[in-house]
Coordinates of C-alpha atoms in Angstrom, one line a residue:
X823 CA 59.8 13.6 37.1
X824 CA 57.0 12.8 34.8
X825 CA 54.6 9.9 35.9
X826 CA 52.8 8.0 33.3
X827 CA 49.0 7.3 33.5
X828 CA 46.4 5.3 31.8
X829 CA 42.8 6.6 30.9
X830 CA 39.8 4.8 32.3
X831 CA 37.2 6.3 30.3
X832 CA 37.8 4.2 27.1
X833 CA 35.8 1.6 29.1
X834 CA 32.6 3.6 28.9
X835 CA 32.9 6.5 26.2
X836 CA 31.3 5.4 23.1
X837 CA 30.1 2.1 24.8
X838 CA 27.0 0.6 26.3
X839 CA 23.5 1.3 25.1
X840 CA 23.1 2.2 21.5
X841 CA 26.8 1.5 20.7
X842 CA 28.3 -1.5 19.1
X843 CA 30.3 -2.8 22.2
X844 CA 29.3 -3.1 25.9
X845 CA 30.9 -1.2 28.8
X846 CA 34.1 -2.4 30.3
X847 CA 33.8 -2.1 34.2
X848 CA 35.8 0.4 36.3
X849 CA 37.4 -2.5 38.0
X850 CA 38.4 -4.3 35.0
X851 CA 40.0 -1.0 33.6
X852 CA 41.8 -0.8 36.9
X853 CA 43.0 -4.2 36.8
X854 CA 44.2 -4.1 33.2
X855 CA 46.2 -0.9 34.2
X856 CA 47.5 -2.5 37.5
X857 CA 48.8 -5.7 35.5
X858 CA 50.5 -3.9 32.6
X859 CA 54.3 -4.3 32.4
X860 CA 56.9 -3.1 29.9
X861 CA 60.6 -3.8 30.8
X862 CA 59.8 -4.2 34.3
X863 CA 58.0 -0.8 34.7
X864 CA 54.2 -0.2 35.3
X865 CA 51.7 2.7 35.2
X866 CA 52.0 5.3 38.0
X867 CA 48.4 6.2 37.8
X868 CA 45.1 6.7 36.1
X869 CA 43.1 9.6 34.8
X870 CA 39.2 9.2 35.0
X871 CA 35.9 10.7 34.1
X872 CA 33.4 11.1 37.0
X873 CA 30.5 9.6 35.2
X874 CA 28.1 6.7 35.2
X875 CA 28.4 3.8 35.0
X876 CA 31.9 3.9 36.3
X877 CA 31.6 6.5 39.0
X878 CA 28.6 8.6 40.6
X879 CA 29.2 12.2 40.8
X880 CA 26.7 12.4 43.6
X881 CA 28.4 9.7 45.6
X882 CA 28.8 10.1 49.4
X883 CA 32.3 10.8 50.8
X884 CA 32.4 7.2 52.2
X885 CA 31.9 5.9 48.7
X886 CA 34.5 8.2 47.2
X887 CA 37.1 7.2 49.8
X888 CA 36.4 3.4 49.2
X889 CA 37.2 4.1 45.5
X890 CA 40.3 6.0 46.5
X891 CA 41.4 2.9 48.6
X892 CA 41.0 0.6 45.7
X893 CA 43.0 2.7 43.4
X894 CA 45.8 3.2 46.2
X895 CA 45.8 -0.4 47.0
X896 CA 46.6 -1.2 43.4
X897 CA 49.7 1.1 43.8
X898 CA 48.1 3.7 41.6
X899 CA 47.6 7.3 41.9
X900 CA 44.8 9.5 40.3
X901 CA 45.6 12.5 38.2
X902 CA 43.3 14.5 35.9
X903 CA 39.6 14.3 36.1
X904 CA 36.9 14.6 33.5
X905 CA 33.9 16.7 34.7
X906 CA 30.5 15.3 33.4
X907 CA 29.5 18.6 31.8
X908 CA 27.5 16.9 28.9
X909 CA 23.7 17.1 28.6
X910 CA 23.4 13.3 28.5
X911 CA 25.4 12.9 31.6
X912 CA 23.5 15.6 33.6
X913 CA 25.4 18.7 32.5
X914 CA 24.5 21.2 30.1
X915 CA 25.6 23.3 27.1
X916 CA 28.3 26.1 28.0
X917 CA 26.5 28.2 25.3
X918 CA 22.9 27.2 26.1
X919 CA 20.1 28.7 28.0
X920 CA 20.6 29.6 31.7
X921 CA 19.3 26.2 32.9
X922 CA 21.9 24.5 30.7
X923 CA 24.7 26.7 32.0
X924 CA 23.5 26.1 35.4
X925 CA 23.9 22.4 35.0
X926 CA 27.3 22.8 33.4
X927 CA 28.4 24.8 36.6
X928 CA 26.9 22.3 38.9
X929 CA 28.9 19.5 37.2
X930 CA 32.2 21.6 37.8
X931 CA 31.4 22.1 41.3
X932 CA 30.4 18.5 41.9
X933 CA 33.7 17.4 40.4
X934 CA 35.7 19.8 42.4
X935 CA 34.0 18.3 45.6
X936 CA 34.8 14.8 44.4
X937 CA 38.4 15.8 43.7
X938 CA 38.7 17.3 47.1
X939 CA 37.9 14.0 48.9
X940 CA 40.6 12.2 46.8
X941 CA 43.0 15.0 47.4
X942 CA 42.5 14.7 51.1
X943 CA 42.8 11.0 51.0
X944 CA 46.2 11.3 49.3
X945 CA 45.5 9.2 46.2
X946 CA 45.4 12.4 44.1
X947 CA 48.4 14.9 44.3
X948 CA 48.4 16.5 40.7
X949 CA 46.3 16.8 37.6
X950 CA 43.6 19.1 36.2
X951 CA 39.9 18.9 35.8
X952 CA 38.9 18.5 32.1
X953 CA 36.0 20.4 30.3
X954 CA 34.7 21.1 26.9
X955 CA 31.8 23.1 25.7
X956 CA 29.4 20.4 25.7
X957 CA 27.8 21.4 22.4
X958 CA 28.3 21.2 18.6
X959 CA 30.0 23.0 15.9
X960 CA 26.8 22.8 14.0
X961 CA 25.1 24.8 16.7
X962 CA 28.0 27.1 17.2
X963 CA 28.0 28.2 13.6
X964 CA 24.7 29.8 13.8
X965 CA 26.4 32.7 15.8
X966 CA 30.2 32.2 16.0
X967 CA 31.1 35.4 17.8
X968 CA 28.0 35.3 20.2
X969 CA 28.5 31.6 21.0
X970 CA 32.1 31.9 21.7
X971 CA 31.4 34.8 24.1
X972 CA 28.7 32.6 25.7
X973 CA 31.1 29.8 26.3
X974 CA 33.8 32.0 27.5
X975 CA 31.4 33.6 30.0
X976 CA 30.5 30.0 31.3
X977 CA 34.2 28.9 31.3
X978 CA 35.1 32.1 33.4
X979 CA 32.4 31.1 36.0
X980 CA 33.7 27.4 36.0
X981 CA 37.2 28.6 36.4
X982 CA 36.2 30.9 39.5
X983 CA 34.7 27.7 40.9
X984 CA 37.6 25.3 40.4
X985 CA 40.1 28.2 41.6
X986 CA 38.1 28.3 44.9
X987 CA 39.1 24.7 45.3
X988 CA 42.7 25.1 44.1
X989 CA 42.0 23.2 41.0
X990 CA 42.8 24.2 37.4
X991 CA 40.5 23.5 34.3
X992 CA 41.7 22.4 31.2
X993 CA 39.7 22.6 27.8
X994 CA 40.3 19.7 25.4
X995 CA 40.1 20.9 21.9
X996 CA 38.3 18.4 19.7
X997 CA 36.7 18.8 16.3
X998 CA 33.4 17.8 17.8
X999 CA 33.1 20.5 20.5
X1000 CA 31.6 24.0 19.7
X1001 CA 34.2 26.8 19.6
X1002 CA 36.9 24.4 20.2
X1003 CA 36.8 22.7 16.8
X1004 CA 39.9 24.2 15.2
X1005 CA 43.3 25.3 16.7
X1006 CA 42.4 29.0 15.9
X1007 CA 38.8 28.8 17.6
X1008 CA 40.4 27.0 20.5
X1009 CA 43.0 29.8 20.8
X1010 CA 40.4 32.5 20.4
X1011 CA 38.2 30.9 23.1
X1012 CA 41.2 30.7 25.6
X1013 CA 42.0 34.3 25.1
X1014 CA 38.4 35.3 25.5
X1015 CA 38.3 33.6 28.8
X1016 CA 41.6 35.2 29.7
X1017 CA 42.2 33.3 32.9
X1018 CA 45.6 31.4 32.1
X1019 CA 46.3 30.7 35.7
X1020 CA 42.9 28.9 36.2
X1021 CA 41.9 27.7 32.7
X1022 CA 44.3 26.2 30.1
X1023 CA 44.4 23.7 27.4
X1024 CA 44.4 20.0 27.3
X1025 CA 46.4 18.8 24.2
X1026 CA 45.6 15.3 22.6
X1027 CA 48.0 14.1 19.7
X1028 CA 45.0 12.6 17.7
X1029 CA 42.7 15.5 18.1
X1030 CA 45.4 18.3 17.4
X1031 CA 46.3 16.3 14.3
X1032 CA 42.9 16.8 13.0
X1033 CA 43.4 20.6 13.9
X1034 CA 46.4 20.6 11.6
X1035 CA 44.1 19.2 8.7
X1036 CA 41.3 21.7 9.4
X1037 CA 38.8 18.9 9.4
X1038 CA 36.0 20.9 10.7
X1039 CA 37.3 24.2 9.9
X1040 CA 38.9 24.2 6.4
X1041 CA 40.1 27.8 6.6
X1042 CA 42.2 27.0 9.6
X1043 CA 44.0 24.0 8.0
X1044 CA 47.9 24.2 8.5
X1045 CA 48.8 21.3 6.1
X1046 CA 47.0 20.0 3.1
X1047 CA 45.7 16.3 2.6
X1048 CA 49.2 15.4 1.2
X1049 CA 52.1 17.3 2.6
X1050 CA 55.9 17.0 2.8
X1051 CA 57.8 16.4 6.3
X1052 CA 59.0 20.0 6.1
X1053 CA 55.4 21.3 5.6
X1054 CA 54.1 19.1 8.6
X1055 CA 56.7 20.4 11.0
X1056 CA 56.0 23.9 9.9
X1057 CA 52.3 23.5 10.5
X1058 CA 53.0 21.7 13.7
X1059 CA 55.1 24.4 15.1
X1060 CA 52.6 27.0 14.4
X1061 CA 49.9 25.2 16.1
X1062 CA 52.0 24.4 19.2
X1063 CA 53.5 27.8 19.4
X1064 CA 49.9 29.2 19.6
X1065 CA 48.5 26.6 21.9
X1066 CA 51.6 25.2 23.6
X1067 CA 51.8 28.1 26.2
X1068 CA 48.2 27.2 27.3
X1069 CA 48.9 23.6 27.6
X1070 CA 48.5 22.2 31.2
X1071 CA 47.6 18.5 30.6
X1072 CA 48.6 16.2 27.8
X1073 CA 47.3 13.0 26.1
X1074 CA 49.6 10.7 24.2
X1075 CA 47.8 9.2 21.2
X1076 CA 48.2 8.0 17.6
X1077 CA 45.9 9.1 14.7
X1078 CA 45.6 7.9 11.1
X1079 CA 43.8 11.2 10.0
X1080 CA 40.2 9.7 10.1
X1081 CA 37.2 10.5 12.4
X1082 CA 35.2 8.0 14.4
X1083 CA 32.2 8.1 16.6
X1084 CA 30.4 5.3 18.5
X1085 CA 27.2 5.4 20.8
X1086 CA 26.4 8.9 22.1
X1087 CA 30.0 10.3 21.1
X1088 CA 30.0 12.5 17.9
X1089 CA 32.7 11.9 15.4
X1090 CA 36.1 13.0 16.5
X1091 CA 39.7 12.3 15.8
X1092 CA 40.3 8.5 15.7
X1093 CA 42.6 7.1 18.3
X1094 CA 44.9 4.3 17.1
X1095 CA 47.1 1.8 18.4
X1096 CA 50.6 3.0 18.9
X1097 CA 52.1 0.7 16.2
X1098 CA 49.2 1.3 13.8
X1099 CA 50.8 1.1 10.1
X1100 CA 48.4 4.0 9.2
X1101 CA 49.6 6.2 11.9
X1102 CA 50.6 9.7 10.9
X1103 CA 52.5 10.8 13.9
X1104 CA 56.0 10.6 15.3
X1105 CA 54.6 10.3 18.7
X1106 CA 57.9 11.0 20.6
X1107 CA 58.7 14.1 18.6
X1108 CA 55.1 15.5 18.4
X1109 CA 55.0 15.1 22.4
X1110 CA 58.2 17.3 22.7
X1111 CA 56.6 20.2 20.9
X1112 CA 53.6 20.1 23.3
X1113 CA 55.6 19.3 26.5
X1114 CA 58.6 21.7 26.3
X1115 CA 58.5 25.4 25.8
X1116 CA 60.9 27.2 23.5
X1117 CA 63.6 27.3 26.2
X1118 CA 63.4 23.7 26.5
X1119 CA 61.6 23.7 29.9
X1120 CA 58.6 21.5 30.9
X1121 CA 55.6 23.6 30.4
X1122 CA 53.3 24.8 33.3
X1123 CA 54.2 22.4 36.0
X1124 CA 53.0 19.2 34.0
X1125 CA 53.3 16.3 36.4
X1126 CA 52.1 13.3 34.3
X1127 CA 51.2 12.3 30.7
X1128 CA 48.2 9.9 30.0
X1129 CA 47.6 7.5 27.1
X1130 CA 44.1 8.0 25.6
X1131 CA 42.6 5.1 23.8
X1132 CA 39.2 6.4 23.6
X1133 CA 36.7 4.3 21.6
X1134 CA 39.3 1.4 21.1
X1135 CA 37.3 -1.8 20.4
X1136 CA 37.2 -3.9 23.5
X1137 CA 39.3 -6.6 22.0
X1138 CA 42.1 -4.1 22.1
X1139 CA 41.4 -2.9 25.5
X1140 CA 41.4 -6.4 26.8
X1141 CA 44.6 -7.3 25.4
X1142 CA 47.9 -7.5 27.5
X1143 CA 49.7 -6.8 24.4
X1144 CA 48.1 -3.5 24.0
X1145 CA 49.1 -2.1 27.4
X1146 CA 52.5 -3.3 27.0
X1147 CA 52.9 -1.4 23.9
X1148 CA 51.3 1.7 25.3
X1149 CA 53.4 1.5 28.3
X1150 CA 56.5 1.2 26.3
X1151 CA 55.6 4.2 24.3
X1152 CA 54.8 6.4 27.2
X1153 CA 58.1 5.4 28.8
X1154 CA 59.8 6.5 25.5
X1155 CA 58.1 9.9 25.8
X1156 CA 58.9 10.3 29.4
X1157 CA 62.6 9.5 28.8
X1158 CA 62.9 11.8 26.0
X1159 CA 61.4 14.6 27.9
X1160 CA 63.5 14.0 31.1
X1161 CA 66.6 13.7 29.0
X1162 CA 66.0 17.1 27.6
X1163 CA 65.1 18.9 30.9

């Protein structure tokens, strides 16, 4: 059975100091998730980033357990966890100097320790730890082969750390991350790491649509700016045939094909509301390509799907109607997949 989760990081990513909108607190994001209803159903859980101002990666065990109690008392579970690997969150570039790489690996270790407490509490029973390269395509392009090898080396060390805790890492391909900014670069990096049991791919419908367009890697585009339905699905199949076997975590989203950045977050694939009139994706069918293998089986023991409303305006995040629409969509995806497996 697939559980349906809401992401908490839209309350902080691209918000706060230097951005157009203030942070939405952790408690408010939990409240909005808890209160959402669609046809009598509710969210099963949440995914989160362990980063300020929501959570302190260096929190003591007592504090982590208090947070776990808060989530559990709301009738929610915790699934996948984003590690604060970025320099502005205390981490460092996966292709940077030794000091930066060590900060990256320290962030992985601390996140695994945090997850360990949640696991022991019982509020977390599945999910992955999310990472990216914490650097930009603009820096990567100075030495593509060398930088990919550097990232892969760091990812291998990170995967060894995670494996020691019984965790799996998932690299989320986005056009804003070095060596992960096209479907082909993402595949090359995963193969260079070569640890499929410990490090896989986190697919996001909005970000991977930008992969199709080759937004930051035109040579890797699989469709043109205008395309037929047949051309779209041919390109989509090629991308998901390549990255699907690596997929161990999945974000449901909508995209209008544009990019957006806010605050400290670089421009990446824009996430749109489920019913956005400019939305390009048949979300249910696109999800099927990622979640089911060629034999029609659910991929890689995926236990939940998560809605990602990253950098939505606060007015949308505060709307009950938003969460009703999101929840209805997630239930449609869940029902479609469970009907086929």
